[in-house]
Coordinates of C-alpha atoms in Angstrom, one line a residue:
X1 CA -6.9 27.0 14.5
X2 CA -8.4 23.6 15.3
X3 CA -9.3 21.4 12.4
X4 CA -12.3 19.1 12.3
X5 CA -9.9 16.4 11.1
X6 CA -6.3 16.0 10.4
X7 CA -5.4 13.5 7.7
X8 CA -1.8 12.1 8.0
X9 CA -0.8 11.0 4.6
X10 CA -1.7 12.7 1.3
X11 CA -1.7 9.8 -1.2
X12 CA -4.8 8.3 -2.7
X13 CA -6.5 7.1 0.5
X14 CA -5.8 10.3 2.4
X15 CA -7.0 12.5 -0.3
X16 CA -10.2 10.5 -0.8
X17 CA -10.9 10.7 2.9
X18 CA -10.3 14.5 2.9
X19 CA -12.5 15.0 -0.1
X20 CA -15.5 13.6 1.7
X21 CA -15.0 15.8 4.7
X22 CA -14.4 19.1 2.8
X23 CA -17.5 18.4 0.7
X24 CA -19.4 18.2 4.1
X25 CA -17.9 21.6 4.8
X26 CA -15.6 20.5 7.5
X27 CA -12.1 22.0 8.0
X28 CA -9.4 19.5 7.1
X29 CA -5.6 19.5 7.3
X30 CA -3.7 17.1 5.1
X31 CA -0.1 16.4 6.2
X32 CA 2.0 14.7 3.5
X33 CA 5.6 13.6 3.4
X34 CA 5.6 13.0 -0.3
X35 CA 6.5 9.3 -0.4
X36 CA 3.8 7.4 -2.3
X37 CA 4.2 3.7 -2.1
X38 CA 3.8 3.3 -5.9
X39 CA 6.3 6.1 -6.8
X40 CA 8.5 3.5 -8.6
X41 CA 5.8 2.6 -11.1
X42 CA 5.3 4.6 -14.3
X43 CA 1.8 3.4 -15.0
X44 CA -1.3 2.6 -12.9
X45 CA -3.5 -0.1 -14.3
X46 CA -6.9 -1.3 -13.2
X47 CA -8.1 2.1 -11.9
X48 CA -11.4 2.9 -13.5
X49 CA -11.3 6.0 -15.8
X50 CA -7.5 6.2 -15.0
X51 CA -6.3 2.9 -16.5
X52 CA -2.7 3.2 -17.7
X53 CA -2.0 6.7 -16.4
X54 CA 1.1 7.8 -14.6
X55 CA 0.3 7.4 -10.9
X56 CA 2.0 10.6 -10.1
X57 CA -0.4 12.4 -12.5
X58 CA -3.4 10.8 -10.8
X59 CA -2.1 12.0 -7.4
X60 CA -1.4 15.5 -8.7
X61 CA -4.9 15.7 -10.2
X62 CA -6.4 14.5 -6.9
X63 CA -4.5 17.2 -4.9
X64 CA -5.5 19.9 -7.3
X65 CA -9.2 18.9 -7.1
X66 CA -9.1 18.7 -3.3
X67 CA -7.5 22.1 -2.9
X68 CA -10.3 23.8 -4.9
X69 CA -12.3 23.5 -1.7
X70 CA -11.7 26.4 0.7
X71 CA -11.9 24.1 3.8
X72 CA -8.9 22.0 2.7
X73 CA -5.4 22.9 3.9
X74 CA -2.3 21.1 2.8
X75 CA 1.2 21.0 4.4
X76 CA 4.2 19.2 2.9
X77 CA 5.5 18.0 6.2
X78 CA 5.6 14.7 8.1
X79 CA 3.8 14.1 11.4
X80 CA 6.4 13.1 13.9
X81 CA 4.4 12.9 17.2
X82 CA 0.8 12.7 18.2
X83 CA -1.0 12.9 21.5
X84 CA -4.6 12.8 22.6
X85 CA -5.8 15.6 24.9
X86 CA -9.2 15.8 26.6
X87 CA -10.7 17.6 23.7
X88 CA -8.7 16.8 20.6
X89 CA -5.6 15.3 19.0
X90 CA -2.4 17.3 18.8
X91 CA 0.0 16.6 16.0
X92 CA 3.6 17.8 15.9
X93 CA 5.4 17.8 12.6
X94 CA 9.1 17.2 11.8
X95 CA 9.2 20.9 10.9
X96 CA 8.1 21.8 14.5
X97 CA 4.6 22.9 13.7
X98 CA 1.7 22.0 16.0
X99 CA -1.8 21.3 14.8
X100 CA -5.0 20.3 16.6
X101 CA -7.8 18.1 15.2
X102 CA -11.0 16.8 16.6
X103 CA -10.6 13.7 14.6
X104 CA -7.5 11.9 13.2
X105 CA -7.3 9.9 10.0
X106 CA -4.1 7.8 9.5
X107 CA -3.3 7.2 5.9
X108 CA 0.5 7.3 5.9
X109 CA 0.9 3.9 4.3
X110 CA 3.6 1.2 4.6
X111 CA 7.1 0.5 3.5
X112 CA 7.9 -2.5 1.4
X113 CA 10.7 -4.8 2.5
X114 CA 12.3 -7.1 -0.1
X115 CA 14.6 -10.2 0.3
X116 CA 18.3 -9.4 0.1
X117 CA 18.8 -10.4 -3.6
X118 CA 21.0 -8.2 -5.7
X119 CA 19.0 -6.3 -8.3
X120 CA 15.5 -6.5 -6.8
X121 CA 15.2 -2.9 -5.6
X122 CA 16.5 -1.4 -8.9
X123 CA 13.6 -3.1 -10.8
X124 CA 10.9 -2.8 -8.1
X125 CA 7.7 -1.5 -9.7
X126 CA 9.0 -2.0 -13.2
X127 CA 9.8 -5.6 -13.9
X128 CA 9.9 -6.8 -10.2
X129 CA 6.3 -6.6 -9.2
X130 CA 3.9 -7.4 -6.3
X131 CA 0.4 -7.5 -7.9
X132 CA -0.6 -9.3 -11.1
X133 CA -3.9 -7.4 -11.2
X134 CA -1.9 -4.2 -11.4
X135 CA 0.8 -5.4 -13.8
X136 CA 0.1 -8.8 -15.2
X137 CA -1.8 -7.9 -18.4
X138 CA 1.0 -5.8 -19.7
X139 CA 3.4 -8.7 -19.5
X140 CA 1.7 -10.2 -22.6
X141 CA 1.7 -13.8 -21.4
X142 CA 5.5 -13.9 -21.4
X143 CA 7.6 -16.1 -19.2
X144 CA 7.0 -15.1 -15.6
X145 CA 8.6 -15.9 -12.2
X146 CA 7.7 -15.9 -8.5
X147 CA 10.4 -15.4 -6.0
X148 CA 9.5 -16.9 -2.6
X149 CA 9.6 -14.8 0.5
X150 CA 7.3 -16.9 2.7
X151 CA 4.0 -18.8 2.9
X152 CA 2.2 -16.1 0.9
X153 CA 4.4 -16.9 -2.1
X154 CA 2.7 -20.3 -2.6
X155 CA -0.6 -18.5 -3.2
X156 CA 1.2 -16.2 -5.6
X157 CA 2.8 -19.1 -7.5
X158 CA -0.5 -20.8 -8.0
X159 CA -2.2 -17.5 -9.2
X160 CA 0.4 -16.1 -11.5
X161 CA 0.0 -18.7 -14.3
X162 CA -3.2 -16.9 -15.2
X163 CA -0.9 -14.3 -16.8
X164 CA 1.8 -16.5 -18.3
X165 CA 4.0 -19.6 -17.9
X166 CA 5.5 -19.5 -14.4
X167 CA 8.6 -20.6 -12.6
X168 CA 8.6 -20.7 -8.8
X169 CA 12.0 -19.9 -7.3
X170 CA 11.8 -21.1 -3.7
X171 CA 15.2 -19.5 -2.8
X172 CA 15.3 -21.3 0.6
X173 CA 12.3 -19.2 1.8
X174 CA 9.9 -22.2 1.9
X175 CA 9.9 -25.9 1.2
X176 CA 6.7 -27.0 -0.6
X177 CA 5.2 -30.3 0.8
X178 CA 3.9 -33.1 -1.3
X179 CA 0.4 -31.6 -1.6
X180 CA 1.7 -28.2 -2.6
X181 CA 4.0 -29.8 -5.2
X182 CA 1.0 -31.5 -6.7
X183 CA -0.9 -28.3 -6.8
X184 CA 2.0 -26.6 -8.6
X185 CA 2.2 -29.4 -11.1
X186 CA -1.5 -29.1 -11.8
X187 CA -1.1 -25.4 -12.5
X188 CA 1.8 -26.1 -14.8
X189 CA 4.3 -24.2 -12.5
X190 CA 8.0 -25.1 -12.8
X191 CA 9.6 -25.5 -9.4
X192 CA 13.2 -24.3 -9.1
X193 CA 14.9 -24.8 -5.7
X194 CA 18.4 -23.7 -6.5
X195 CA 19.1 -20.4 -4.7
X196 CA 18.9 -17.1 -6.6
X197 CA 22.1 -15.0 -6.8
X198 CA 20.9 -11.9 -8.5
X199 CA 18.4 -10.3 -10.9
X200 CA 19.9 -8.6 -13.9
X201 CA 18.9 -7.0 -17.2
X202 CA 15.2 -6.5 -17.5
X203 CA 14.2 -9.4 -15.4
X204 CA 16.9 -12.1 -15.7
X205 CA 16.9 -14.4 -12.7
X206 CA 20.4 -15.8 -12.1
X207 CA 21.0 -18.9 -10.0
X208 CA 24.0 -19.7 -7.9
X209 CA 24.8 -22.7 -10.2
X210 CA 25.2 -20.4 -13.2
X211 CA 21.9 -20.9 -14.9
X212 CA 19.6 -18.0 -15.7
X213 CA 16.0 -17.4 -16.7
X214 CA 15.0 -14.5 -18.9
X215 CA 11.6 -13.4 -17.8
X216 CA 9.0 -10.8 -18.7
X217 CA 8.4 -10.1 -15.0
X218 CA 9.2 -11.4 -11.6
X219 CA 6.6 -11.3 -8.8
X220 CA 7.7 -10.9 -5.2
X221 CA 5.4 -10.8 -2.2
X222 CA 7.1 -8.1 -0.2
X223 CA 6.7 -7.8 3.6
X224 CA 5.5 -4.5 4.9
X225 CA 5.9 -2.3 7.9
X226 CA 4.1 1.0 8.8
X227 CA 5.7 4.1 7.4
X228 CA 5.4 5.8 10.8
X229 CA 4.8 4.8 14.4
X230 CA 1.9 7.2 15.0
X231 CA -0.6 4.4 15.4
X232 CA 1.6 2.8 18.0
X233 CA 1.9 6.2 19.8
X234 CA -1.8 6.3 20.1
X235 CA -2.2 2.7 21.2
X236 CA -4.1 1.5 18.1
X237 CA -4.3 -2.3 17.9
X238 CA -2.9 -4.1 14.9
X239 CA -3.9 -7.2 12.9
X240 CA -1.4 -9.7 11.5
X241 CA -1.5 -10.5 7.8
X242 CA 0.7 -12.7 5.7
X243 CA 2.6 -9.6 4.6
X244 CA 3.0 -8.0 8.0
X245 CA 1.0 -6.1 10.7
X246 CA -1.6 -3.5 9.7
X247 CA -3.7 -1.2 11.8
X248 CA -6.9 -2.9 12.9
X249 CA -10.1 -1.2 11.7
X250 CA -13.8 -2.1 11.6
X251 CA -16.0 -2.0 8.5
X252 CA -16.1 1.8 8.6
X253 CA -12.3 2.2 9.0
X254 CA -12.5 3.1 12.7
X255 CA -9.5 2.0 14.7
X256 CA -9.6 0.7 18.3
X257 CA -8.9 4.2 19.6
X258 CA -12.0 6.5 19.6
X259 CA -11.8 9.3 17.2
X260 CA -9.0 7.7 15.1
X261 CA -9.6 6.2 11.7
X262 CA -7.2 4.5 9.3
X263 CA -7.3 3.7 5.6
X264 CA -5.3 2.6 2.6
X265 CA -2.3 0.2 2.7
X266 CA -1.8 1.0 6.4
X267 CA -5.1 -0.7 7.2
X268 CA -5.2 -3.7 4.8
X269 CA -2.8 -6.4 3.7
X270 CA -2.8 -5.7 0.0
X271 CA -2.1 -2.5 -1.9
X272 CA -4.2 -1.1 -4.8
X273 CA -5.0 2.5 -5.9
X274 CA -8.7 1.5 -6.3
X275 CA -8.9 -0.1 -2.9
X276 CA -7.1 2.8 -1.3
X277 CA -9.5 5.3 -2.8
X278 CA -12.5 3.2 -1.6
X279 CA -11.1 2.8 1.9
X280 CA -10.4 6.6 2.0
X281 CA -13.9 7.5 1.0
X282 CA -15.3 5.2 3.7
X283 CA -13.0 6.7 6.3
X284 CA -13.9 10.2 5.3
X285 CA -17.7 9.7 5.5
X286 CA -17.4 7.7 8.7
X287 CA -15.3 10.5 10.3
X288 CA -17.8 13.1 9.2
X289 CA -20.7 11.2 10.7
X290 CA -18.8 10.7 14.0
X291 CA -18.6 14.5 14.1
X292 CA -22.1 15.2 13.0
X293 CA -24.2 12.6 14.7
X294 CA -24.6 11.9 18.5
X295 CA -23.0 8.8 19.8
X296 CA -25.6 6.0 20.2

């Protein structure tokens, strides 16, 4: 059976895309490897009507609602290879299954990469955080920190004081110039240039000179890489962002390869459940219209 569209990635963006298509009575296959980017977080804030809910519960509800539609098919399997034929796209899964789709939506997300500081990964998504809009309010204006990873961290250090008193740990990742130091002072940010040795406890930043800072939360601008090489297999162009490369799309989430769309964290530099759902809805409607309407 050939599907009208194959969606690779069944998290928020992928499900939102698939929902638009099945509501247009198109046959859709969702392939999902089960690795949501926000699987480490216990609450998802800032999502309208879902504020504060467990992100796993939001995803489970989305899947259940999607699979009510008879044209939706779900497979718990990862797409390993993809090729374009004259008439469609063929996707081969890690389990060895082959599926064909007239259109392809890439929504398999990205993988976060953190600096090699002991204790970061164990606290990622709980007290080591990436987005103040997702997590800042719950820190209750406590003492906060920003651990530098590169140029993006300067923007983060200037922004985080909105949520609480902030210390900027440069950790050898960047050296603020005179203008940047003046901006930090104006924002009331404490600058700490002694390297960080570890993060312990809830969010205790320990320096190599023996000092430590007990924080309510530590923000880190992770770098990202695609969670799969499928876009590269197809020849999709990428765009550079301060966090890493993402798949290049137009305003309707179309990639540079005809018939291929991309959405969610894979196609933008910043991650958010709300933005992923919006991108997915756009990708789904654009995919449907590419199937339904003649090419201009």
